[in-house]
Coordinates of C-alpha atoms in Angstrom, one line a residue:
M85 CA -35.4 -5.6 -22.9
G86 CA -35.0 -1.8 -22.6
Y87 CA -34.5 0.3 -19.5
R88 CA -36.9 0.7 -16.6
V89 CA -37.1 3.6 -14.1
T90 CA -37.8 3.6 -10.4
T91 CA -37.5 5.7 -7.3
I92 CA -34.6 5.6 -4.8
A93 CA -36.9 4.6 -2.0
E94 CA -38.2 1.6 -3.9
T95 CA -34.6 0.5 -4.8
L96 CA -33.3 0.9 -1.3
N97 CA -36.1 -1.4 -0.1
R98 CA -34.7 -4.1 -2.4
I99 CA -31.1 -3.8 -1.1
N100 CA -29.9 -7.0 0.7
R101 CA -33.3 -8.5 0.1
E102 CA -33.1 -9.3 -3.6
L103 CA -30.4 -6.9 -4.8
F104 CA -26.8 -8.1 -3.9
I105 CA -23.2 -7.6 -5.0
P106 CA -21.3 -10.3 -7.0
A107 CA -17.7 -11.2 -5.9
I108 CA -16.5 -9.8 -9.2
Q109 CA -17.2 -6.3 -8.0
R110 CA -14.4 -4.2 -6.5
P111 CA -14.7 -2.8 -2.9
Y112 CA -16.5 0.5 -2.2
V113 CA -14.1 3.4 -2.8
W114 CA -16.1 6.6 -2.9
S115 CA -15.1 9.6 -0.7
P116 CA -17.5 11.7 1.4
E117 CA -17.2 14.5 -1.1
Q118 CA -18.4 12.1 -3.9
I119 CA -21.4 11.2 -1.8
T120 CA -22.4 14.8 -1.2
G121 CA -21.9 15.5 -4.9
L122 CA -24.3 12.6 -5.7
F123 CA -27.0 13.9 -3.4
D124 CA -26.6 17.4 -4.8
S125 CA -27.2 16.0 -8.3
L126 CA -30.3 14.3 -7.1
M127 CA -31.6 17.5 -5.5
R128 CA -31.0 19.4 -8.7
G129 CA -32.8 16.7 -10.8
Y130 CA -29.7 15.7 -12.7
P131 CA -29.3 12.1 -14.1
I132 CA -26.9 10.0 -12.2
G133 CA -26.3 7.3 -14.8
A134 CA -28.0 4.0 -15.5
L135 CA -27.6 0.8 -13.4
M136 CA -27.1 -2.7 -14.7
F137 CA -28.6 -5.8 -13.0
W138 CA -28.6 -9.5 -13.6
D139 CA -31.3 -11.8 -12.5
L140 CA -29.4 -14.9 -11.3
P141 CA -30.9 -18.0 -12.8
Q142 CA -32.8 -20.3 -10.4
G143 CA -30.6 -23.0 -8.8
S144 CA -27.3 -21.2 -9.6
Q145 CA -26.7 -19.5 -6.2
E146 CA -24.0 -22.0 -5.3
D147 CA -22.0 -21.0 -8.5
W148 CA -21.5 -17.4 -7.2
E149 CA -20.0 -15.7 -4.3
I150 CA -22.7 -13.2 -3.2
Y151 CA -22.2 -10.2 -0.9
N152 CA -24.4 -7.7 1.0
F153 CA -24.2 -4.0 0.4
I154 CA -22.4 -2.0 3.1
Y155 CA -24.6 0.3 5.3
N156 CA -21.9 1.5 7.7
F157 CA -18.7 2.0 5.7
R158 CA -15.4 2.2 7.5
H159 CA -12.7 4.0 5.5
E160 CA -9.8 1.7 4.5
S161 CA -11.9 -1.4 5.1
T162 CA -12.5 -3.4 2.0
H163 CA -14.8 -6.2 3.1
N164 CA -18.5 -6.7 2.4
D165 CA -20.3 -9.3 4.4
R166 CA -21.2 -12.6 2.7
A167 CA -25.0 -12.7 2.0
T168 CA -27.0 -15.3 3.8
L169 CA -29.6 -16.6 1.3
T170 CA -32.4 -19.1 1.5
E171 CA -32.9 -21.8 -1.0
G172 CA -34.9 -20.6 -4.0
Q173 CA -34.6 -17.0 -2.9
P174 CA -34.7 -14.6 -6.0
V175 CA -31.4 -12.9 -6.4
T176 CA -30.5 -9.9 -8.6
L177 CA -26.8 -9.0 -8.8
V178 CA -25.6 -5.5 -9.5
L179 CA -23.2 -5.5 -12.4
D180 CA -22.8 -1.8 -12.7
G181 CA -23.8 0.8 -10.1
Q182 CA -22.5 -0.6 -6.8
Q183 CA -20.7 2.6 -5.9
R184 CA -23.7 4.8 -6.5
L185 CA -26.1 2.5 -4.6
T186 CA -23.8 2.1 -1.7
S187 CA -23.4 5.9 -1.5
L188 CA -27.2 6.3 -1.4
I189 CA -27.4 3.7 1.4
I190 CA -24.7 5.5 3.4
G191 CA -26.4 8.9 3.0
L192 CA -29.9 7.7 3.8
K193 CA -29.5 4.7 6.1
G194 CA -25.9 4.3 7.1
S195 CA -22.7 6.1 8.0
Y196 CA -19.2 6.9 6.9
T197 CA -16.5 6.2 9.5
I198 CA -13.1 8.0 9.0
K199 CA -9.8 7.5 10.9
Q200 CA -8.5 10.7 12.6
K201 CA -5.0 11.8 11.5
H202 CA -2.1 10.8 13.7
K203 CA -4.2 8.2 15.6
R204 CA -3.4 4.5 15.7
K205 CA -5.9 2.3 13.8
K206 CA -6.5 0.1 16.8
S207 CA -7.1 3.0 19.2
D208 CA -10.7 3.2 20.4
D209 CA -10.8 7.0 19.8
A210 CA -9.2 6.8 16.4
W211 CA -12.4 6.6 14.4
N212 CA -15.3 9.1 13.8
E213 CA -18.6 7.8 12.6
K214 CA -20.2 10.4 10.4
I215 CA -23.9 11.0 9.2
L216 CA -25.0 13.0 6.2
F217 CA -26.9 16.2 6.9
I218 CA -28.4 19.0 4.7
D219 CA -28.8 22.6 5.7
L220 CA -32.5 23.1 4.7
A221 CA -32.2 26.9 5.3
A222 CA -29.4 27.4 2.7
S223 CA -30.8 28.6 -0.6
P224 CA -29.6 26.7 -3.7
V225 CA -30.4 29.7 -5.9
K226 CA -27.2 31.5 -6.7
D227 CA -26.8 35.1 -7.6
E228 CA -25.8 35.5 -11.2
A229 CA -22.9 37.7 -10.3
D230 CA -21.6 35.1 -7.8
D231 CA -21.9 32.4 -10.4
E232 CA -19.5 33.9 -13.0
D233 CA -16.3 32.3 -11.5
A234 CA -18.0 29.3 -10.0
S235 CA -17.2 25.8 -11.2
P236 CA -20.0 24.2 -13.2
V237 CA -19.8 21.2 -10.9
A238 CA -19.9 23.2 -7.7
E239 CA -22.7 22.0 -5.3
H240 CA -25.8 24.2 -5.0
Y241 CA -27.1 22.5 -1.9
R242 CA -25.3 22.6 1.4
L243 CA -24.6 19.0 2.3
A244 CA -22.0 17.8 4.9
F245 CA -21.1 14.8 7.1
F246 CA -21.1 15.3 10.9
D247 CA -20.0 13.1 13.8
H248 CA -22.7 10.7 14.9
D249 CA -22.2 11.7 18.5
Q250 CA -21.9 15.4 17.9
R251 CA -24.8 16.6 15.8
P252 CA -24.4 20.0 14.1
Q253 CA -25.4 23.0 16.1
N254 CA -27.5 25.5 14.1
S255 CA -25.9 28.9 13.8
A256 CA -27.9 31.9 12.8
G257 CA -29.9 31.2 9.6
E258 CA -29.1 27.4 9.6
L259 CA -31.3 24.4 9.9
W260 CA -29.3 21.1 9.7
F261 CA -31.4 18.1 8.9
E262 CA -30.3 14.4 8.9
V263 CA -30.9 13.3 5.3
G264 CA -32.0 9.8 6.3
L265 CA -35.0 11.1 8.3
V266 CA -36.8 11.8 5.0
L267 CA -37.4 8.0 4.7
A268 CA -39.8 8.2 7.6
A269 CA -42.3 10.2 5.5
E270 CA -43.8 7.7 3.2
D271 CA -46.6 9.8 1.8
E272 CA -47.6 13.4 1.4
T273 CA -49.5 13.4 4.7
E274 CA -46.4 12.4 6.6
L275 CA -44.4 14.9 4.6
E276 CA -46.7 17.7 5.8
H277 CA -46.2 16.6 9.4
M278 CA -42.5 16.6 8.9
L279 CA -42.6 20.1 7.3
H280 CA -44.7 21.4 10.2
N281 CA -42.4 20.0 12.9
W282 CA -39.1 20.9 11.3
V283 CA -39.9 24.1 9.4
D284 CA -43.2 25.8 10.2
A285 CA -42.8 25.5 14.0
N286 CA -39.2 26.8 13.9
V287 CA -39.3 30.2 15.5
V288 CA -35.6 30.9 15.0
L289 CA -35.7 31.2 11.3
D290 CA -37.2 34.2 9.6
E291 CA -40.0 33.9 7.1
S292 CA -37.7 33.9 4.0
R293 CA -35.5 31.2 5.5
R294 CA -38.5 29.0 6.4
A295 CA -39.7 29.3 2.8
V296 CA -36.3 28.1 1.6
A297 CA -36.3 25.2 4.2
R298 CA -39.8 24.1 3.2
A299 CA -38.8 24.1 -0.5
N300 CA -35.6 22.2 0.2
L301 CA -37.2 19.5 2.4
T302 CA -40.0 19.0 -0.1
R303 CA -37.4 18.7 -2.9
L304 CA -35.4 16.1 -0.9
W305 CA -38.6 14.1 -0.3
M306 CA -39.5 14.2 -4.0
A307 CA -36.0 13.2 -5.0
I308 CA -36.2 10.1 -2.8
W309 CA -39.9 9.1 -2.9
R310 CA -41.4 10.4 -6.2
D311 CA -38.7 11.1 -8.9
D312 CA -37.9 8.2 -11.2
A313 CA -34.2 9.0 -10.4
L314 CA -32.8 5.6 -11.2
S315 CA -32.9 3.8 -14.5
Y316 CA -31.7 0.3 -14.8
F317 CA -31.3 -2.5 -17.4
T318 CA -31.8 -6.1 -16.2
E319 CA -30.0 -9.0 -17.9
H320 CA -31.7 -12.4 -17.8
S321 CA -29.2 -14.6 -19.6
A322 CA -27.9 -17.8 -18.0
S323 CA -24.6 -17.6 -19.8
Y324 CA -21.7 -16.7 -17.4
D325 CA -19.5 -15.6 -20.3
R326 CA -22.1 -13.2 -21.6
V327 CA -22.6 -11.8 -18.1
L328 CA -18.9 -11.4 -17.6
D329 CA -18.5 -9.7 -20.9
I330 CA -21.3 -7.3 -20.0
F331 CA -19.7 -6.6 -16.6
I332 CA -16.3 -5.9 -18.2
R333 CA -17.7 -3.7 -20.9
A334 CA -19.9 -1.8 -18.4
N335 CA -16.9 -1.2 -16.1
S336 CA -14.2 -0.4 -18.6
G337 CA -15.5 2.7 -20.2
G338 CA -14.8 5.9 -18.2
S339 CA -14.7 4.0 -14.9
P340 CA -11.6 4.1 -12.7
L341 CA -11.6 0.3 -12.5
S342 CA -8.0 -1.0 -13.1
R343 CA -7.2 -3.8 -15.5
S344 CA -6.3 -6.0 -12.5
D345 CA -9.7 -5.4 -11.1
L346 CA -11.3 -6.6 -14.3
L347 CA -9.0 -9.6 -14.5
M348 CA -9.8 -10.4 -10.9
S349 CA -13.4 -10.7 -11.9
V350 CA -12.5 -13.4 -14.5
I351 CA -10.5 -15.3 -11.8
T352 CA -13.3 -15.1 -9.3
L353 CA -15.8 -16.5 -11.7
R354 CA -13.6 -19.5 -12.5
W355 CA -12.0 -20.4 -9.2
E356 CA -13.8 -23.2 -7.5
Q357 CA -11.9 -23.9 -4.3
F358 CA -11.2 -20.3 -3.2
N359 CA -12.8 -16.9 -3.3
A360 CA -10.2 -15.0 -5.2
R361 CA -11.3 -11.6 -4.0
D362 CA -11.3 -12.5 -0.3
E363 CA -8.1 -14.4 -0.6
T364 CA -6.2 -11.6 -2.3
E365 CA -7.5 -8.9 0.0
R366 CA -6.5 -10.9 3.1
L367 CA -3.1 -11.5 1.7
I368 CA -2.6 -7.9 0.9
E369 CA -3.5 -6.9 4.4
D370 CA -1.2 -9.5 5.9
L371 CA 1.7 -8.4 3.7
T372 CA 1.1 -4.7 4.4
E373 CA 1.1 -5.3 8.1
L374 CA 4.4 -7.2 7.9
L375 CA 6.2 -4.8 5.6
S376 CA 4.5 -1.4 5.9
P377 CA 5.7 -0.5 2.4
K378 CA 6.0 3.1 1.1
R379 CA 4.0 2.1 -2.0
A380 CA 0.8 0.2 -1.4
L381 CA 0.5 -3.4 -2.3
N382 CA -2.4 -4.1 -4.5
R383 CA -4.2 -6.8 -6.6
E384 CA -1.9 -6.3 -9.5
F385 CA 1.1 -7.1 -7.4
V386 CA -0.5 -10.3 -6.2
L387 CA -1.6 -11.4 -9.7
R388 CA 1.9 -10.6 -11.2
T389 CA 3.6 -12.6 -8.4
A390 CA 1.3 -15.6 -8.8
L391 CA 2.1 -15.7 -12.6
F392 CA 5.8 -15.1 -11.9
L393 CA 6.1 -17.9 -9.4
N394 CA 4.4 -20.3 -11.9
D395 CA 6.9 -19.4 -14.6
L396 CA 4.2 -17.8 -16.7
D397 CA 4.2 -14.5 -18.5
F398 CA 3.6 -12.1 -15.6
S399 CA 2.2 -9.1 -17.6
I400 CA -1.3 -8.0 -16.5
K401 CA -3.0 -8.6 -19.8
V402 CA -6.1 -10.6 -20.7
Q403 CA -4.3 -13.3 -22.8
N404 CA -2.3 -14.4 -19.7
F405 CA -5.6 -15.3 -17.9
V406 CA -6.8 -18.1 -20.1
P407 CA -8.7 -20.9 -18.4
N408 CA -5.6 -23.2 -18.1
N409 CA -3.6 -20.4 -16.4
I410 CA -6.5 -19.6 -14.1
R411 CA -6.7 -23.2 -13.0
L412 CA -3.0 -23.3 -12.4
L413 CA -3.2 -20.2 -10.3
E414 CA -5.9 -21.7 -8.1
Q415 CA -4.0 -25.0 -7.7
S416 CA -0.8 -23.1 -6.7
W417 CA -2.6 -20.5 -4.6
E418 CA -1.7 -21.9 -1.2
R419 CA 1.9 -22.2 -2.2
V420 CA 2.0 -18.6 -3.6
K421 CA 0.5 -17.3 -0.4
A422 CA 2.9 -19.3 1.8
V423 CA 5.9 -18.2 -0.1
L424 CA 4.9 -14.5 -0.1
L425 CA 4.3 -14.5 3.6
F426 CA 7.5 -16.4 4.4
S427 CA 9.4 -13.9 2.2
A428 CA 7.8 -10.9 3.8
R429 CA 8.7 -12.2 7.3
L430 CA 12.3 -12.8 6.1
L431 CA 12.6 -9.2 4.7
R432 CA 11.2 -7.9 8.0
S433 CA 13.7 -9.9 10.0
L434 CA 16.5 -8.5 7.9
G435 CA 15.4 -4.9 8.6
L436 CA 14.0 -4.4 5.0
C437 CA 10.6 -3.0 5.7
G438 CA 8.9 0.4 5.9
D439 CA 11.2 3.2 4.7
R440 CA 14.1 0.7 4.5
L441 CA 12.3 -1.3 1.8
S442 CA 13.3 0.1 -1.6
G443 CA 10.2 -1.3 -3.3
T444 CA 7.6 -4.0 -3.3
N445 CA 9.2 -5.7 -6.4
V446 CA 12.0 -7.1 -4.3
L447 CA 9.4 -9.2 -2.4
M448 CA 8.5 -10.8 -5.7
L449 CA 12.2 -11.6 -6.5
V450 CA 12.9 -13.0 -3.0
A451 CA 9.7 -15.1 -3.2
Y452 CA 10.8 -16.7 -6.4
Y453 CA 14.1 -17.7 -5.0
I454 CA 12.4 -19.1 -1.8
H455 CA 10.0 -21.0 -4.0
R456 CA 12.7 -22.6 -6.2
R457 CA 15.0 -23.3 -3.3
N458 CA 12.2 -25.2 -1.5
L459 CA 10.7 -26.9 -4.6
G460 CA 9.1 -30.1 -3.6
C461 CA 9.3 -29.3 0.1
I462 CA 6.3 -28.7 2.3
E463 CA 8.1 -26.6 4.9
L464 CA 9.8 -23.5 3.6
K465 CA 13.4 -22.9 4.9
I466 CA 16.4 -20.7 4.4
A467 CA 19.8 -20.9 5.9
P468 CA 21.0 -17.9 8.0
E469 CA 24.0 -17.2 5.8
D470 CA 21.7 -17.4 2.7
S471 CA 19.4 -14.8 4.2
Q472 CA 22.4 -12.5 4.7
L473 CA 23.4 -12.9 1.1
I474 CA 19.8 -11.9 0.1
R475 CA 19.9 -8.9 2.4
R476 CA 23.1 -7.6 0.9
W477 CA 21.9 -8.3 -2.6
I478 CA 18.7 -6.4 -2.1
I479 CA 20.6 -3.4 -0.8
V480 CA 23.0 -3.4 -3.7
L481 CA 20.1 -3.9 -6.1
G482 CA 18.4 -0.7 -4.8
F483 CA 21.7 1.2 -4.6
Q484 CA 22.5 0.4 -8.2
G485 CA 19.0 1.3 -9.4
L486 CA 18.5 -2.0 -11.2
L487 CA 14.7 -2.2 -10.7
G488 CA 14.0 1.2 -12.3
L489 CA 13.7 0.7 -16.1
Q490 CA 12.9 -2.4 -18.1
T491 CA 11.5 -4.1 -15.1
N492 CA 9.9 -7.0 -17.0
N493 CA 13.1 -7.8 -18.9
T494 CA 15.1 -7.6 -15.6
F495 CA 12.7 -9.9 -13.8
K496 CA 12.7 -12.5 -16.7
T497 CA 16.5 -12.5 -16.7
Y498 CA 16.5 -12.9 -12.9
R499 CA 14.0 -15.8 -13.0
N500 CA 15.9 -17.7 -15.7
A501 CA 19.2 -17.3 -13.8
V502 CA 17.7 -18.5 -10.5
R503 CA 15.9 -21.4 -12.1
R504 CA 19.1 -22.7 -13.6
A505 CA 21.4 -21.9 -10.7
V506 CA 19.5 -23.4 -7.8
K507 CA 20.0 -26.9 -9.4
Q508 CA 23.8 -26.5 -9.0
E509 CA 24.3 -24.1 -6.1
N510 CA 23.4 -24.4 -2.4
S511 CA 23.1 -20.7 -1.6
F512 CA 21.6 -17.6 -3.2
P513 CA 23.1 -17.4 -6.7
W514 CA 24.4 -13.9 -6.5
E515 CA 27.1 -14.3 -9.1
A516 CA 24.9 -16.2 -11.5
V517 CA 22.3 -13.4 -11.3
A518 CA 25.0 -10.7 -11.6
E519 CA 26.4 -12.4 -14.7
A520 CA 22.9 -12.6 -16.3
F521 CA 22.3 -8.9 -15.5
R522 CA 25.7 -8.0 -17.2
G523 CA 24.3 -9.7 -20.3
I524 CA 21.5 -7.3 -20.5
G525 CA 23.6 -4.3 -19.8
R526 CA 22.7 -3.9 -16.2
P527 CA 25.8 -4.6 -14.2
M528 CA 25.4 -4.6 -10.4
D529 CA 29.1 -4.9 -9.5
F530 CA 30.8 -2.2 -7.5
N531 CA 33.0 -0.3 -10.0
R532 CA 34.9 2.9 -9.4
E533 CA 31.9 5.2 -10.0
S534 CA 29.5 3.2 -7.7
L535 CA 32.2 3.0 -5.0
A536 CA 32.6 6.7 -5.1
R537 CA 28.8 7.1 -4.7
W538 CA 28.9 4.7 -1.8
C539 CA 31.7 6.6 -0.1
N540 CA 30.1 10.1 -0.7
T541 CA 26.7 9.2 0.6
S542 CA 25.7 11.5 3.4
L543 CA 25.4 9.8 6.8
D544 CA 22.3 12.0 7.3
N545 CA 20.6 10.3 4.4
Q546 CA 18.7 7.8 6.5
P547 CA 17.8 5.0 6.0
Q548 CA 20.0 4.7 2.8
A549 CA 23.2 5.4 4.6
E550 CA 22.6 2.8 7.3
L551 CA 21.7 0.2 4.8
L552 CA 24.8 0.8 2.7
L553 CA 27.0 0.8 5.8
S554 CA 25.5 -2.6 6.9
L555 CA 26.9 -4.2 3.7
I556 CA 30.3 -4.5 5.4
Y557 CA 28.8 -6.2 8.6
A558 CA 27.4 -9.7 9.2
D559 CA 23.8 -8.6 9.7
D560 CA 21.5 -5.6 9.7
L561 CA 22.8 -2.9 12.1
P562 CA 19.7 -2.9 14.4
N563 CA 19.9 -6.7 14.7
L564 CA 23.6 -6.3 15.6
Q565 CA 22.6 -3.6 18.1
R566 CA 25.0 -1.3 16.4
R567 CA 24.5 2.4 15.5
A568 CA 26.0 4.1 12.4
M569 CA 28.4 6.9 13.5
P570 CA 31.2 9.0 11.9
A571 CA 34.6 7.5 12.8
V572 CA 35.7 11.0 13.5
Q573 CA 33.4 12.9 15.8
N574 CA 32.0 16.1 14.3
R575 CA 33.6 18.3 16.9
F576 CA 37.1 17.5 15.6
F577 CA 36.2 19.2 12.3
L578 CA 35.8 22.5 14.0
P579 CA 38.5 25.1 12.8
E580 CA 39.9 25.5 16.3
E581 CA 40.2 21.7 16.8
M582 CA 41.9 21.2 13.5
R583 CA 44.4 24.0 14.2
R584 CA 45.1 22.3 17.5
A585 CA 45.6 19.0 15.7
G586 CA 48.2 20.6 13.3
V587 CA 46.0 20.8 10.2
S588 CA 47.1 23.6 7.9
E589 CA 44.7 26.2 6.6
A590 CA 45.2 24.9 3.1
L591 CA 44.3 21.3 4.1
A592 CA 41.4 22.2 6.3
P593 CA 38.7 22.5 3.5
V594 CA 39.8 19.1 2.1
I595 CA 39.4 17.4 5.5
Q596 CA 36.1 19.1 6.2
G597 CA 34.8 17.7 2.9
F598 CA 34.9 14.2 4.4
A599 CA 32.7 15.1 7.4
G600 CA 29.4 13.3 7.5
R601 CA 30.2 11.0 4.6
L602 CA 29.9 7.2 4.6
I603 CA 33.6 6.8 3.9
L604 CA 34.2 7.9 7.5
S605 CA 31.4 5.9 9.0
V606 CA 31.4 2.8 11.3
A607 CA 28.8 0.9 13.2
L608 CA 29.5 0.8 17.0
D609 CA 27.7 -1.0 19.8
S610 CA 27.0 0.7 23.1
R611 CA 30.2 -0.5 24.8
E612 CA 32.4 0.7 21.9
Q613 CA 30.7 4.1 21.9
E614 CA 32.0 4.7 25.5
D615 CA 35.6 4.8 24.3
Y616 CA 34.6 6.6 21.1
F617 CA 33.0 9.5 22.8
A618 CA 35.7 9.8 25.5
L619 CA 38.8 9.8 23.2
S620 CA 40.2 11.7 20.3
F621 CA 40.3 10.0 16.9
E622 CA 44.0 9.0 17.3
Q623 CA 43.5 7.8 20.9
W624 CA 40.4 5.8 20.0
A625 CA 42.2 3.9 17.2
Q626 CA 44.8 2.7 19.7
T627 CA 42.0 0.9 21.7
L628 CA 40.9 -1.2 18.6
S629 CA 42.1 -4.8 18.1
P630 CA 43.3 -5.9 14.7
A631 CA 40.1 -8.1 14.4
T632 CA 37.9 -5.1 15.2
M633 CA 39.7 -3.0 12.6
D634 CA 39.2 -5.7 10.1
M635 CA 35.5 -6.0 10.9
H636 CA 35.0 -2.2 10.4
C637 CA 37.3 -2.1 7.3
L638 CA 39.6 0.4 9.1
P639 CA 43.3 1.0 8.2
E640 CA 45.7 -0.8 10.6
D641 CA 48.4 1.9 10.3
L642 CA 47.9 3.9 13.5
D643 CA 49.9 6.8 12.1
L644 CA 47.0 7.5 9.7
Y645 CA 44.7 8.4 12.5
R646 CA 46.1 11.9 12.9
M647 CA 43.8 14.6 11.6
D648 CA 46.5 15.9 9.3
R649 CA 46.8 12.4 7.7
L650 CA 43.0 12.0 7.2
P651 CA 43.3 12.2 3.3
D652 CA 45.7 9.2 3.5
W653 CA 43.4 7.4 5.9
V654 CA 40.5 7.9 3.4
S655 CA 42.5 6.5 0.5
E656 CA 43.5 3.4 2.5
R657 CA 40.0 2.8 3.7
R658 CA 38.6 3.2 0.2
R659 CA 40.9 0.4 -0.8
L660 CA 39.7 -1.8 2.0
L661 CA 36.1 -1.1 1.2
E662 CA 36.6 -1.8 -2.4
K663 CA 38.0 -5.2 -1.5
K664 CA 35.1 -5.9 0.9
L665 CA 32.3 -4.8 -1.4
A666 CA 33.8 -6.7 -4.3
G667 CA 33.5 -9.9 -2.2
L668 CA 29.8 -9.6 -1.3
A669 CA 28.7 -12.4 -3.6
S670 CA 30.7 -15.0 -1.7
A671 CA 28.8 -17.2 0.7
N672 CA 32.0 -18.0 2.5
R673 CA 32.5 -14.3 2.9
V674 CA 29.3 -14.0 4.8
R675 CA 30.3 -16.9 7.1
S676 CA 33.7 -15.4 7.7
S677 CA 32.2 -12.0 8.5
G678 CA 30.1 -13.6 11.2
A679 CA 33.1 -15.4 12.6
E680 CA 35.1 -12.2 12.5
A681 CA 32.4 -10.3 14.4
L682 CA 32.3 -13.0 17.0
A683 CA 36.1 -13.1 17.3
S684 CA 36.2 -9.3 17.6
T685 CA 33.7 -9.3 20.4
Q686 CA 35.6 -12.0 22.3
S687 CA 39.0 -10.4 21.9
D688 CA 37.7 -7.0 23.0
T689 CA 36.1 -8.5 25.9

């Protein structure tokens, strides 16, 4: 068919009338700097790349999810509005060029809204709507001496976005012009009126600046109304497979589209009951709101999880998205979505969100267990003691670094172990998974080396220290309304205090080495803190009941609570911690921990 050329003004007139976006397209992602760069290229007469269209066959509108282009873009918003079409309306879909066309729309007819730093998204004053302007009085001609060190892609024209409600104030030698106003001059006569009103009648600019401004405004008008700035190829085939192949080829060479974006296009074409793009974007938003993860959740994570929960190969590669697998993903989508949201709420309730979430991969692992545990059940459930096993398991998993290397092999091993174990066990199969991990050389048990790392972790290393300390308690510390604190207050490590406590100068450095380490840490509630702050280490120990000492894994021998006996105290507590941490996999251990905590509270009361 060959390529055709056209003007920007003519193409903009077709937008959302006959030119639309197919659901296989990714959301708009360009930055304001990319937009100004695009307009600078147009002003300089540079090519901006060919576009690719597809004339949708008559009667096939219902086979496609069709969207409008965005005029007023809001940063971090990923949704285009669904197009409202009349029966028989001619429709041309943009297969390649959405980002460039949307940028032209924003610059000439729309706006770019950006969130201010340190403002909450839901706050009314958090967002600034910005409009594109050009300084007509700025000369694009550079002095050769100035150009020696300039970047070859540096902009020649002065373009910038300004707040919609705070238009730029012209300083000396400036003439800021809203770029979109050029659309009002449809012919040369109207252009001359615009030149007269904006440039010739301007008494502030000197004659040389007015000459530059007249040339720049004329160049802008030519770039929009007269230059054949856009070239495009139009496909007319009725074959979806051919069109999809064209789309993937057009968007895979030199474009930042990810593989998951391209595979999402395949799924979107073949799903019949759901719109895959809308569904995944809403799910990502919901999961992000629940977990506030350090690393962003994305389509790849959702696709991998959907494959993982269906016991399929979960690598993001084309051969895993054959028609049969795509149908299975659609049939299981409601379940996948429900399991992921349930698992995210569970993690949040356990305090494993935000900075306390070691990584998004743990969500996939938890979701698989929830799915298999509730296989055949409409309502998803998990026992409280089971959730505490999961909490502790995730903390250990992160501490031992088991999700770093060979992730796929680790995940396959985990999935196989869980699938076998849930048929025989009624709680989270910690020991079965641990045994499977040992088989691939990835032990998660607490050995001497890992116990030493646990004990030597700095209490200042939040949230890691708080999570590790919570392993010895029945629940997450905030849920228990407990605060991680050093068993020996920092003031008792001062040289004067240690001399008063009978610590020799030779022993002082050894004892000071324990300060601020997890080996000396406990989690105290507000009532326990009253005694803690009011008493010395030795006096405080005498207020503790045996049940309280057992809950905190503290030595029972009160003679060890003298500062000069602290090394012996540390040795005994290390033994108690070793015993406690070795029993984390036992469901009965979790139940007894809860009973111990309750008994401790009652006895101290």
